[in-house]
Amino acid sequence: MNRLRFKDIMYLKGVGPKRAELLLKELGIKTYHDLLYHFPTHYIDRSRTYRIADFTGEMPTVLVKGQFVTFSVQGDGAKTRLIGLFSDGSGLMEIVWFNRIKQMRDAFLPGNSYIVFGKPTMFNGRWSMTHPEIDPEGTASASEGLRGVYPLTEKLRTRGFTSRSIFSLQQQVISTLGIVSETLPADIVTRYRLMNIGEAIATIHNPSNNHELQRARERLKFEELFYLQLNIQRYARGQKSASNGFRFLRIGQYFNSFYTQCMPFELTGAQKRVIKEIRADMATGRQMNRLLQGDVGSGKTLVALLTMLIALDNGCQACLMAPTEILATQHFDTISSMVAPVGINVKLLTGSTRKKQRDEIHRQLLDGSLHILVGTHAVIEDNVKFKNLGFAVIDEQHRFGVAQRARLWGKNNIAPHVLVMTATPIPRTLAMTVYGDLDVSVIDELPPGRKPVVTLLRYDEQRFSVYQAIGRQLRQGRQVYIVYPLIEENEKLDLKCLEEGYETISETFRDYRVAYVHGKMKPAEKDYQMSIFASGEARILVATTVIEVGVNVPNATTMLIENAERFGLSQLHQLRGRVGRGADQSYCILMTKRKIAKPTRERLELMTSTNDGFVVAEADLKTRGPGDIEGTLQSGIPFDLKIANLAIDGQMIQLSRDAACRLLDEDPTLSSPANRMALQQLGYLNDKTIDWSRIS
Ligand code: ADP
Ligand code: MG
């Protein structure tokens, strides 16, 4: 396959420098390899021939066999067009070209038989097709059966590119190359009964039947996922065998005195289990890289705190990073009040920490008197130096880029153990791909006494009764969130909605103070508004999704989400997690207009039927694709997937992962002659993309 990767398509017949440049710019195709891996998005069945006399109504793309009767040029200037009158014996239709008129006129002869493939439309009382594909009958390219449709851009179309011209270029490459050499280790092709690469490439572009096509697609998906997994696994093993990590063997005074004196409640079974897992992992002498998944409200903070105390007991410092100032502050408040009785020094460092305080923190970090540092990104800035950082916790990881995670390693000679906490339930297949190098712990149990949130779907015209219900909650002393969408493209309009909403709410619930936050506010103002809500002084919080992550006000029992149809499922789930944190029955009301599309209604109804974050995440993945899961993918996937789909190819991910692990077990450095080619493939992929070594 090597030759493929370096041969430029410019030298193909019918390409040349100009068209090559266009293909590169529009489709990213530069080499033979790029061209052959430009796959059809779908296929059209050409096995059926239509009769013009049978055309009726809205027609699909169809195949017609017949002859041209006459040609004529009509109109002038930009409107000039060539019209060929085409007959199949049953009726007549017009075939229309708006450009390359002379070429087209010369290309077809009246009286010869052609196969025409296009979408008929009714125009001026006559059927016509614009720019159809036309092949002389009896030629290879006129073959019936499945024909691929290739993605093209508008620009390429106006320059005369068709699905067919892409296909012809590919056929040219295939016939000049002869046999395409295998890109997977031979063992794997045999063991997993895969089609060989040459056959797969030939088939995907020109399948003889659906069964063959599926086999070809399988093979190509496997290959793609296999190299993705090989990359991740190889890196993960490298990381592990580097092995240098703190060995935390002691449970000492900090942990014990906290556990006996300050524990606010009994740990749940799940919390105990994950603490054990983390403890065992920190005792191996290898650096820990662990993902802690737990639905909103499952009590991750307490797990983080207890495991940080283990680090302290082993003579190390710990830090906890959160993605926003609000969250960092909240963590700081929770943690410092909990540990106060046992004499642990906790400090908060954010972008708005004053210089004097900051200097003090820097000093205490260096002399070791500061035990736990809580903060935002400020924590990983270069001038923040620890005496001996042994454990770092990152909360709500999806807002932290990979590069930032990597910067943590540099904070110590021995890289600190890292615990990444996320409430975004990541479906297994995705976790395996994105976090393939992380070990995973799951808190799958909520603290006792929680009543599941009741989720209701309500329409705008029911607003009055919704407000009445909110009024009842307020009279019982509870607090309420009212959430508005805020989506970048329409920011002005959204902000207006939010402001109007705030006014309506303030008027409707005059007896209560209403707080108000959105992302465009100054941090100080935002913090102030949040704090009056957190303290209970304000009973209603009108907000955009800035409250999505982590905010904890157990007395808030009701959340009203306006224009719920504009939120993604995972986002709705995150939002809903802000209520139901106390012992009282909580409610989440999804407001929308009565008329919504069916899929939208189904999404919202799913929310009303389940509180299970994993069910929600799986559904979200299926309906919107993996790219939307809060940017997790951006940070995790190093190369574009052309054919595999993380949302639906779960089984294939598992297979390819097994294959990758097995290969590395047998040949960790991929240095045997049989595997050298795999190593080379990895090299090509990584060249094209990012510095993989920075992914932690
Ligand atoms: P999250 O996993 O969403 O970060 P938190 O750590 O904020 O959840 O915990 C949610 C709430 O549950 C907090 O109010 C916390 O004090 C409480 N909590 C945590 N663990 C327990 C427990 N074992 N028993 C009772 N309440 C708990
Ligand atoms: Mg949290």
XYZ file of C-alpha atoms and ligand atoms in Angstrom:
724
model
C 0.000 0.000 0.000
C 3.031 2.264 0.378
C 3.014 3.360 -3.205
C -0.578 4.418 -2.789
C 0.251 6.831 -0.052
C 2.774 8.754 -2.063
C 1.454 8.735 -5.603
C -0.138 12.020 -6.485
C -3.482 11.964 -8.294
C -2.301 14.911 -10.355
C -0.747 12.463 -12.812
C -3.912 10.502 -13.430
C -5.438 10.805 -16.871
C -7.953 13.624 -16.849
C -6.733 15.292 -13.662
C -3.750 17.659 -13.959
C -2.652 20.404 -11.564
C -5.877 22.452 -11.531
C -8.287 19.640 -10.887
C -5.853 18.047 -8.432
C -5.813 21.250 -6.448
C -9.589 21.356 -6.471
C -9.903 17.765 -5.262
C -7.457 18.461 -2.473
C -9.223 21.590 -1.398
C -12.752 20.245 -1.616
C -12.338 16.642 -0.529
C -8.856 16.386 0.927
C -7.828 13.963 -1.801
C -4.172 14.169 -2.719
C -2.825 10.667 -3.138
C -3.998 7.421 -4.710
C -4.697 6.244 -1.187
C -6.938 9.214 -0.425
C -8.830 8.585 -3.610
C -9.401 4.881 -2.989
C -10.496 5.602 0.571
C -13.074 8.087 -0.624
C -16.028 5.764 -0.143
C -19.598 6.031 -1.418
C -22.057 7.348 1.140
C -24.798 5.151 -0.274
C -25.692 2.988 -3.223
C -28.388 3.115 -5.800
C -29.918 -0.033 -7.149
C -29.641 -0.072 -10.933
C -31.078 -3.500 -11.372
C -34.470 -2.147 -12.363
C -35.154 -0.287 -15.606
C -38.004 2.244 -15.700
C -40.279 3.126 -18.649
C -40.794 6.803 -19.352
C -44.515 6.104 -19.846
C -44.677 4.895 -16.228
C -43.130 8.020 -14.674
C -45.520 9.564 -12.202
C -45.494 11.926 -9.254
C -42.315 12.455 -7.244
C -39.755 10.176 -8.893
C -36.591 8.645 -7.384
C -33.346 8.401 -9.321
C -34.018 5.847 -12.028
C -32.440 4.001 -14.891
C -33.806 4.331 -18.438
C -32.581 2.681 -21.640
C -33.075 4.303 -25.052
C -31.781 6.607 -27.764
C -31.396 10.297 -28.460
C -33.752 11.615 -31.153
C -32.508 15.198 -31.596
C -30.379 17.839 -29.856
C -31.053 21.560 -29.655
C -29.440 24.532 -27.938
C -31.894 26.912 -26.276
C -31.730 30.226 -24.432
C -28.705 32.526 -24.350
C -26.110 33.931 -21.999
C -26.060 32.260 -18.633
C -29.272 30.506 -19.485
C -27.930 28.652 -22.508
C -28.711 24.976 -22.304
C -28.428 21.877 -24.409
C -31.542 19.748 -24.673
C -31.455 16.204 -25.935
C -34.774 14.583 -26.705
C -34.597 10.996 -25.472
C -36.905 8.104 -26.331
C -37.177 4.670 -24.770
C -39.984 3.496 -27.044
C -42.623 4.092 -24.394
C -42.342 7.879 -24.274
C -40.102 10.941 -24.564
C -38.150 12.970 -22.066
C -35.730 15.872 -22.245
C -32.177 15.608 -21.031
C -30.788 18.986 -20.058
C -27.218 20.300 -19.690
C -26.408 23.793 -18.481
C -22.684 23.610 -18.985
C -20.068 21.850 -21.059
C -22.568 22.078 -23.866
C -20.227 21.503 -26.772
C -18.608 18.471 -25.150
C -21.938 16.913 -24.369
C -23.284 17.556 -27.851
C -20.286 15.724 -29.297
C -20.380 12.891 -26.801
C -23.640 11.265 -27.795
C -24.908 10.103 -31.154
C -28.593 9.906 -32.058
C -29.486 6.331 -32.924
C -26.989 4.702 -30.508
C -28.314 3.055 -27.350
C -27.548 4.589 -23.979
C -28.285 3.899 -20.364
C -29.385 7.046 -18.580
C -29.431 7.351 -14.832
C -31.002 10.360 -13.147
C -33.950 11.899 -11.368
C -36.924 12.742 -13.633
C -38.855 15.913 -12.870
C -41.919 17.317 -14.592
C -41.213 20.634 -16.274
C -43.539 22.500 -18.654
C -45.685 19.419 -19.038
C -42.744 17.231 -20.022
C -40.461 14.889 -18.116
C -36.849 15.935 -17.989
C -33.553 14.992 -16.343
C -30.778 17.459 -15.627
C -27.159 16.290 -15.855
C -27.889 12.553 -15.584
C -25.178 9.898 -15.783
C -25.053 8.421 -19.266
C -23.175 5.350 -20.434
C -23.260 3.656 -23.835
C -25.156 0.421 -23.497
C -22.973 -2.660 -23.205
C -19.906 -1.012 -21.659
C -18.458 -2.080 -18.339
C -19.320 1.155 -16.614
C -22.923 0.742 -17.689
C -23.174 -2.323 -15.497
C -26.338 -2.761 -13.581
C -26.639 -3.607 -9.897
C -25.431 -1.410 -7.068
C -23.785 1.851 -7.889
C -22.029 4.008 -5.334
C -22.901 7.626 -4.773
C -19.868 9.649 -3.685
C -19.857 12.742 -1.549
C -19.097 15.796 -3.670
C -19.174 19.496 -3.030
C -21.190 22.081 -4.940
C -18.005 23.539 -6.330
C -16.868 20.199 -7.697
C -20.257 19.709 -9.321
C -20.135 23.010 -11.135
C -16.674 22.090 -12.384
C -18.133 18.992 -13.989
C -17.282 16.379 -11.369
C -19.896 13.674 -10.900
C -20.085 10.600 -8.787
C -19.192 8.818 -11.991
C -16.023 10.784 -12.610
C -14.759 9.974 -9.112
C -15.538 6.350 -9.812
C -13.625 6.425 -13.117
C -10.561 7.917 -11.475
C -10.650 5.201 -8.853
C -10.956 2.516 -11.513
C -7.982 4.043 -13.279
C -5.934 3.750 -10.083
C -7.036 0.193 -9.439
C -6.157 -0.930 -12.952
C -2.722 0.744 -12.954
C -1.811 -0.604 -9.537
C -2.729 -4.202 -10.087
C -2.898 -5.942 -6.735
C -3.209 -3.680 -3.703
C -0.973 -4.997 -0.946
C -2.452 -6.035 2.353
C -2.724 -3.453 5.161
C -3.512 -5.780 8.080
C -1.257 -8.499 9.502
C -2.007 -11.738 7.629
C -2.859 -13.569 10.852
C -5.609 -11.151 11.623
C -7.120 -11.347 8.164
C -7.302 -15.103 8.568
C -8.434 -15.236 12.165
C -11.275 -12.790 11.699
C -12.166 -14.139 8.238
C -11.809 -10.753 6.628
C -11.889 -9.925 2.975
C -8.411 -8.996 1.750
C -7.795 -5.333 1.162
C -7.642 -5.455 -2.630
C -10.966 -7.183 -2.865
C -12.520 -4.917 -0.267
C -11.446 -1.778 -2.087
C -12.625 -3.117 -5.434
C -15.926 -4.222 -3.929
C -16.791 -1.110 -2.011
C -16.529 0.929 -5.179
C -18.169 -1.588 -7.456
C -20.169 -4.188 -5.530
C -21.766 -7.014 -7.420
C -24.335 -7.635 -4.706
C -25.296 -6.542 -1.250
C -23.707 -9.465 0.543
C -20.288 -8.740 -0.956
C -20.714 -5.081 -0.192
C -21.364 -5.791 3.485
C -18.266 -7.994 3.674
C -16.178 -5.236 2.154
C -17.558 -2.646 4.532
C -16.886 -4.920 7.480
C -13.310 -5.391 6.473
C -12.711 -1.664 6.045
C -14.402 -0.798 9.332
C -12.353 -3.412 11.090
C -9.157 -2.004 9.703
C -10.026 1.511 10.732
C -11.017 0.575 14.265
C -8.123 -1.839 14.614
C -5.529 0.858 14.052
C -7.390 3.199 16.337
C -7.304 0.578 19.084
C -3.732 -0.444 18.367
C -2.709 3.152 18.798
C -4.531 3.578 22.078
C -3.446 0.246 23.505
C 0.150 0.729 22.537
C 0.203 4.084 24.183
C -1.573 2.814 27.283
C 0.937 0.001 27.658
C 3.849 2.331 27.164
C 2.441 4.515 29.890
C 2.023 1.545 32.218
C 5.387 -0.014 31.610
C 7.014 3.338 32.258
C 5.658 2.296 35.609
C 7.098 5.124 37.608
C 4.358 6.028 40.011
C 3.951 6.723 43.678
C 3.284 3.674 45.763
C 0.687 4.646 48.323
C 0.561 1.836 50.843
C -0.441 3.616 53.993
C -3.813 4.559 55.317
C -2.873 6.946 58.042
C -3.903 9.683 60.320
C -5.546 12.037 57.861
C -7.788 9.412 56.377
C -8.588 7.747 59.672
C -9.361 10.834 61.655
C -11.518 12.194 58.882
C -13.279 8.890 58.568
C -14.031 8.609 62.254
C -14.710 12.260 63.074
C -15.966 14.054 60.001
C -17.804 11.679 57.733
C -21.098 13.428 57.070
C -22.812 10.165 56.129
C -22.310 6.485 55.571
C -20.676 5.731 52.209
C -22.805 3.963 49.653
C -21.723 0.500 48.575
C -20.638 1.871 45.225
C -18.559 4.612 46.825
C -16.795 2.028 48.995
C -16.095 -0.171 46.006
C -14.569 2.562 43.851
C -12.468 3.837 46.742
C -11.085 0.315 47.046
C -10.358 0.198 43.323
C -8.585 3.516 43.428
C -6.624 2.535 46.512
C -5.473 -0.713 44.954
C -4.451 1.122 41.808
C -2.400 3.667 43.748
C -0.534 0.906 45.546
C 0.904 -0.833 42.492
C 3.844 1.479 41.993
C 2.548 2.362 38.536
C 1.012 5.681 37.777
C -2.764 5.586 37.982
C -4.891 6.927 35.145
C -8.440 6.288 36.119
C -11.804 7.529 34.974
C -14.469 7.764 37.643
C -17.919 7.718 36.134
C -20.907 8.427 38.258
C -24.239 9.897 37.424
C -25.004 13.375 38.687
C -25.529 13.327 42.425
C -23.834 9.976 42.940
C -21.326 11.461 45.370
C -18.080 11.703 43.444
C -16.787 14.588 45.526
C -16.585 12.539 48.676
C -14.705 9.810 46.812
C -12.276 12.412 45.544
C -11.735 13.772 49.022
C -11.158 10.406 50.674
C -8.677 9.345 48.032
C -6.869 12.667 48.292
C -6.475 11.964 51.991
C -4.690 8.722 51.127
C -2.188 10.767 49.136
C -1.699 13.033 52.146
C -1.135 10.048 54.384
C 1.677 9.000 52.087
C 3.470 12.308 52.342
C 2.134 13.858 49.161
C 0.057 16.860 48.192
C -3.154 16.658 46.185
C -5.040 18.972 43.870
C -8.544 19.119 42.477
C -9.371 20.979 39.303
C -12.795 22.037 38.120
C -13.718 23.601 34.798
C -15.371 26.750 36.133
C -14.833 29.199 38.923
C -18.272 28.500 40.367
C -17.553 24.807 40.585
C -14.073 25.239 41.964
C -15.410 27.527 44.640
C -18.151 25.114 45.498
C -15.700 22.240 45.819
C -13.456 24.384 47.937
C -16.299 25.335 50.279
C -17.470 21.739 50.627
C -14.029 20.293 51.166
C -12.617 22.922 53.462
C -15.659 22.807 55.720
C -15.560 19.016 55.841
C -11.876 18.717 56.703
C -11.701 21.700 59.036
C -11.752 19.596 62.248
C -8.739 17.503 61.227
C -6.302 20.292 60.480
C -5.821 19.979 56.759
C -4.725 23.055 54.870
C -6.923 23.586 51.776
C -6.678 26.614 49.483
C -8.508 27.888 46.440
C -6.693 29.127 43.349
C -8.565 30.611 40.414
C -8.045 33.318 37.848
C -9.431 35.884 40.241
C -7.269 35.008 43.233
C -5.513 38.164 44.432
C -1.781 38.474 44.064
C -1.092 38.459 47.769
C -3.113 35.314 48.330
C -1.580 33.773 45.247
C 1.964 34.393 46.482
C 1.029 32.830 49.775
C -0.318 29.757 47.982
C 2.810 29.449 45.845
C 4.934 29.610 48.932
C 2.918 27.048 50.864
C 2.847 24.695 47.893
C 6.625 24.775 47.734
C 7.302 24.342 51.422
C 4.708 21.591 51.638
C 2.452 23.202 54.215
C -0.450 23.372 51.752
C -2.075 19.943 51.557
C -4.863 20.285 49.053
C -5.133 22.855 46.282
C -8.553 23.318 44.718
C -8.940 25.446 41.614
C -9.572 26.039 37.961
C -7.106 25.849 35.078
C -5.028 28.240 37.134
C -3.721 25.175 38.971
C -1.796 23.891 35.984
C -0.131 27.139 35.059
C 3.614 26.823 34.864
C 4.379 29.040 37.828
C 2.371 26.784 40.137
C 4.954 24.442 41.637
C 4.333 21.783 44.231
C 6.721 20.324 46.732
C 5.431 16.850 46.060
C 2.212 16.519 44.094
C 1.086 12.909 44.290
C -2.529 12.944 43.249
C -4.589 15.093 40.913
C -8.338 14.962 40.534
C -10.006 16.488 37.490
C -13.728 17.063 37.801
C -16.010 17.063 34.761
C -13.223 16.190 32.432
C -15.012 16.949 29.199
C -14.300 20.617 29.648
C -10.620 19.947 30.061
C -8.591 19.426 26.948
C -6.210 16.567 26.639
C -3.262 18.908 26.508
C -4.151 20.237 29.929
C -4.316 16.776 31.361
C -0.868 16.160 29.969
C 0.559 19.242 31.658
C -0.073 17.634 34.990
C 2.652 15.081 34.413
C 5.194 17.833 34.428
C 4.325 18.913 37.947
C 6.527 16.302 39.521
C 9.504 14.047 38.815
C 7.244 11.135 39.423
C 4.014 11.764 37.542
C 1.103 12.095 39.980
C -1.782 9.669 39.975
C -4.707 11.063 38.054
C -8.392 10.581 38.684
C -10.727 12.004 36.070
C -14.315 12.377 37.242
C -17.184 12.673 34.848
C -20.935 12.692 35.149
C -21.368 12.396 31.418
C -22.159 8.736 31.199
C -20.018 7.534 28.388
C -21.342 4.442 26.687
C -18.987 1.528 26.897
C -17.984 1.416 23.258
C -17.160 5.060 23.255
C -15.269 4.886 26.525
C -13.206 2.068 25.101
C -12.224 4.208 22.196
C -11.858 7.600 23.716
C -10.530 6.558 27.067
C -9.019 3.294 25.918
C -5.962 4.003 28.006
C -7.840 4.772 31.208
C -9.093 2.279 33.730
C -12.677 2.870 34.651
C -14.502 2.904 37.976
C -18.229 3.364 38.067
C -20.471 4.611 40.875
C -23.722 2.971 39.913
C -25.742 3.735 43.004
C -27.212 6.940 44.358
C -27.073 7.848 48.055
C -30.051 6.424 49.907
C -33.286 8.320 50.392
C -33.208 10.006 47.027
C -36.489 10.001 45.215
C -36.095 9.766 41.446
C -36.840 13.062 39.732
C -40.251 13.099 38.076
C -39.902 14.477 34.560
C -42.903 15.968 32.789
C -43.454 17.210 29.257
C -45.638 20.323 29.092
C -46.732 22.617 26.282
C -46.688 26.385 26.156
C -50.459 26.667 26.563
C -50.220 24.828 29.888
C -47.889 27.458 31.261
C -50.432 28.782 33.734
C -50.816 25.478 35.540
C -47.052 24.956 35.444
C -46.573 28.299 37.188
C -49.177 27.288 39.757
C -47.221 24.133 40.527
C -44.029 26.157 40.873
C -45.866 28.513 43.219
C -46.807 25.578 45.438
C -43.177 24.451 45.677
C -42.073 27.963 46.570
C -44.706 28.237 49.298
C -43.338 25.007 50.761
C -39.982 26.718 51.078
C -38.351 25.074 48.077
C -36.180 26.596 45.374
C -36.602 26.564 41.618
C -34.384 26.661 38.538
C -35.666 28.097 35.292
C -33.399 27.348 32.371
C -33.213 28.929 28.932
C -31.247 27.727 25.938
C -28.313 29.801 24.883
C -26.835 28.754 21.647
C -24.030 30.678 20.058
C -25.476 31.344 16.596
C -28.489 33.049 17.949
C -27.030 34.635 20.984
C -28.783 37.982 20.808
C -32.213 36.489 20.409
C -31.605 33.946 23.138
C -30.398 36.571 25.539
C -33.578 38.513 24.854
C -35.665 35.432 25.669
C -33.749 35.029 28.870
C -34.244 38.653 29.869
C -37.947 38.576 29.076
C -38.253 35.312 30.959
C -36.586 36.903 33.934
C -39.071 39.776 33.891
C -42.092 37.517 33.566
C -40.874 35.317 36.372
C -40.095 38.258 38.635
C -43.607 39.590 38.068
C -45.351 36.253 38.456
C -43.554 35.388 41.665
C -43.341 38.830 43.224
C -42.921 37.590 46.756
C -39.616 35.919 46.018
C -36.211 37.145 45.088
C -35.039 35.964 41.676
C -31.370 35.441 40.817
C -30.143 35.570 37.275
C -27.040 34.153 35.554
C -25.740 33.662 32.046
C -22.417 32.953 30.466
C -21.770 36.506 29.298
C -21.788 37.959 32.790
C -18.695 39.129 34.598
C -17.450 36.345 36.893
C -17.907 38.462 40.001
C -21.531 39.236 39.147
C -22.185 35.614 38.285
C -20.685 34.446 41.545
C -22.784 36.930 43.460
C -25.995 35.786 41.782
C -25.119 32.151 42.336
C -24.292 32.767 45.950
C -27.640 34.385 46.754
C -29.345 31.371 45.247
C -27.085 28.896 47.040
C -27.758 30.603 50.374
C -31.514 30.477 49.778
C -31.876 34.238 49.778
C -33.037 34.041 46.188
C -35.579 31.294 45.732
C -35.610 31.248 41.965
C -32.651 31.079 39.616
C -33.206 32.066 36.004
C -30.241 30.837 34.032
C -28.729 29.474 30.873
C -26.873 26.207 30.821
C -24.051 27.671 32.898
C -25.636 25.831 35.797
C -25.328 22.559 33.975
C -22.303 21.216 35.707
C -21.987 20.350 39.341
C -23.959 23.048 41.123
C -25.350 21.651 44.344
C -28.393 23.180 46.059
C -30.289 20.320 47.725
C -33.264 22.543 48.543
C -33.955 23.127 44.845
C -36.729 20.715 43.910
C -38.043 22.008 40.624
C -36.445 22.743 37.315
C -38.332 24.262 34.429
C -36.539 23.968 31.094
C -37.780 26.342 28.411
C -37.549 25.341 24.733
C -36.525 21.911 25.863
C -36.537 20.750 22.244
C -33.391 22.767 21.652
C -31.298 20.828 24.126
C -29.511 17.566 23.505
C -30.495 14.568 25.592
C -27.268 14.408 27.551
C -27.512 18.075 28.272
C -31.076 17.718 29.550
C -29.912 14.902 31.757
C -27.086 16.988 33.184
C -29.474 19.828 33.875
C -32.009 17.568 35.493
C -29.287 16.359 37.837
C -29.357 19.739 39.596
C -32.627 18.769 41.256
C -33.383 15.669 43.263
C -30.367 16.225 45.498
C -32.279 16.395 48.745
C -34.826 14.114 50.349
C -37.865 15.820 48.802
C -39.665 14.756 45.652
C -38.256 16.762 42.767
C -39.617 17.693 39.362
C -38.163 18.524 35.998
C -40.586 20.147 33.589
C -39.709 20.204 29.925
C -41.540 23.040 28.184
C -41.985 23.033 24.444
C -44.432 24.151 21.811
C -47.259 21.794 20.978
C -46.124 21.236 17.402
C -42.799 19.473 17.368
C -41.337 16.961 14.961
C -41.815 13.307 15.791
C -38.159 12.517 16.554
C -38.041 15.535 18.868
C -41.120 14.356 20.706
C -39.583 10.911 21.033
C -36.417 12.358 22.500
C -38.336 14.361 25.073
C -40.542 11.417 25.906
C -37.465 9.315 26.528
C -36.457 11.870 29.154
C -39.795 11.517 30.887
C -39.492 7.736 30.904
C -36.009 7.196 32.348
C -33.581 8.646 34.870
C -30.798 6.333 33.820
C -27.909 8.365 32.491
C -26.554 5.480 30.466
C -29.843 4.931 28.656
C -29.940 8.643 27.882
C -26.356 8.678 26.663
C -26.846 5.659 24.405
C -29.916 7.274 22.889
C -28.056 10.530 22.439
C -25.212 8.751 20.745
C -27.584 7.025 18.350
C -29.602 10.074 17.413
C -26.908 12.684 17.223
C -23.724 10.758 16.665
C -20.727 10.662 18.914
C -19.382 14.061 17.954
C -21.939 15.724 20.146
C -21.169 14.029 23.377
C -19.833 17.175 24.904
C -16.693 17.261 22.914
C -15.357 14.116 24.492
C -14.380 12.943 21.091
C -12.516 16.016 20.078
C -10.037 15.295 22.752
C -9.955 11.585 22.284
C -10.009 10.469 18.696
C -6.835 11.076 16.814
C -7.997 10.464 13.287
C -11.175 10.840 11.295
C -13.199 7.735 10.894
C -14.222 7.339 7.284
C -16.426 4.310 7.488
C -16.787 3.043 11.044
C -19.411 4.611 13.270
C -18.764 4.591 16.985
C -22.452 4.816 17.696
C -23.429 1.643 15.914
C -20.305 -0.420 15.467
C -19.919 -1.431 19.086
C -19.318 -5.068 18.340
C -16.693 -4.249 15.780
C -14.934 -1.992 18.272
C -14.787 -4.900 20.690
C -13.414 -7.272 18.045
C -10.805 -4.855 16.822
C -9.762 -4.102 20.376
C -9.314 -7.798 21.101
C -7.262 -8.148 17.948
C -5.080 -5.175 18.874
C -4.514 -6.433 22.432
C -3.643 -9.913 21.226
C -1.163 -8.564 18.718
C 0.533 -6.454 21.379
C 0.630 -9.374 23.794
C 2.510 -11.384 21.196
C 4.705 -8.617 19.911
C 4.689 -5.532 22.143
C 7.038 -3.511 19.975
C 5.548 -4.675 16.663
C 9.020 -5.539 15.496
C 8.502 -8.977 14.010
C 8.638 -8.918 10.206
C 4.981 -9.893 9.978
C 3.958 -6.866 12.030
C 6.305 -4.281 10.676
C 3.691 -3.243 8.210
C 1.225 -2.582 11.040
C 3.755 -0.303 12.645
C 4.169 1.515 9.374
C 0.405 1.966 9.041
C 0.295 3.486 12.499
C 3.053 5.822 11.496
C 1.083 7.072 8.499
C -1.978 7.686 10.607
C -0.140 9.523 13.301
C 1.775 11.647 10.852
C -1.445 13.008 9.563
C -2.795 13.944 12.901
C -1.763 14.921 16.371
C 1.018 14.307 18.793
C -0.359 11.168 20.327
C 2.149 11.187 23.124
C 0.344 14.140 24.602
C -2.812 12.147 25.181
C -2.919 10.900 28.699
P -21.634 14.373 41.984
O -21.276 12.939 41.789
O -22.711 14.814 41.047
O -20.444 15.281 41.967
P -21.782 15.184 44.698
O -20.461 14.686 45.109
O -21.948 16.644 44.490
O -22.286 14.425 43.425
O -22.850 14.650 45.753
C -24.206 14.959 45.617
C -24.845 15.111 46.970
O -24.939 13.860 47.628
C -24.093 16.027 47.898
O -25.023 16.841 48.545
C -23.405 15.079 48.850
O -23.195 15.674 50.077
C -24.391 13.939 48.919
N -23.774 12.637 49.226
C -22.629 12.143 48.728
N -22.380 10.905 49.200
C -23.413 10.590 50.016
C -23.754 9.454 50.822
N -22.970 8.368 50.852
N -24.885 9.502 51.526
C -25.693 10.581 51.472
N -25.442 11.685 50.757
C -24.311 11.704 50.024
Mg -19.697 16.932 41.076
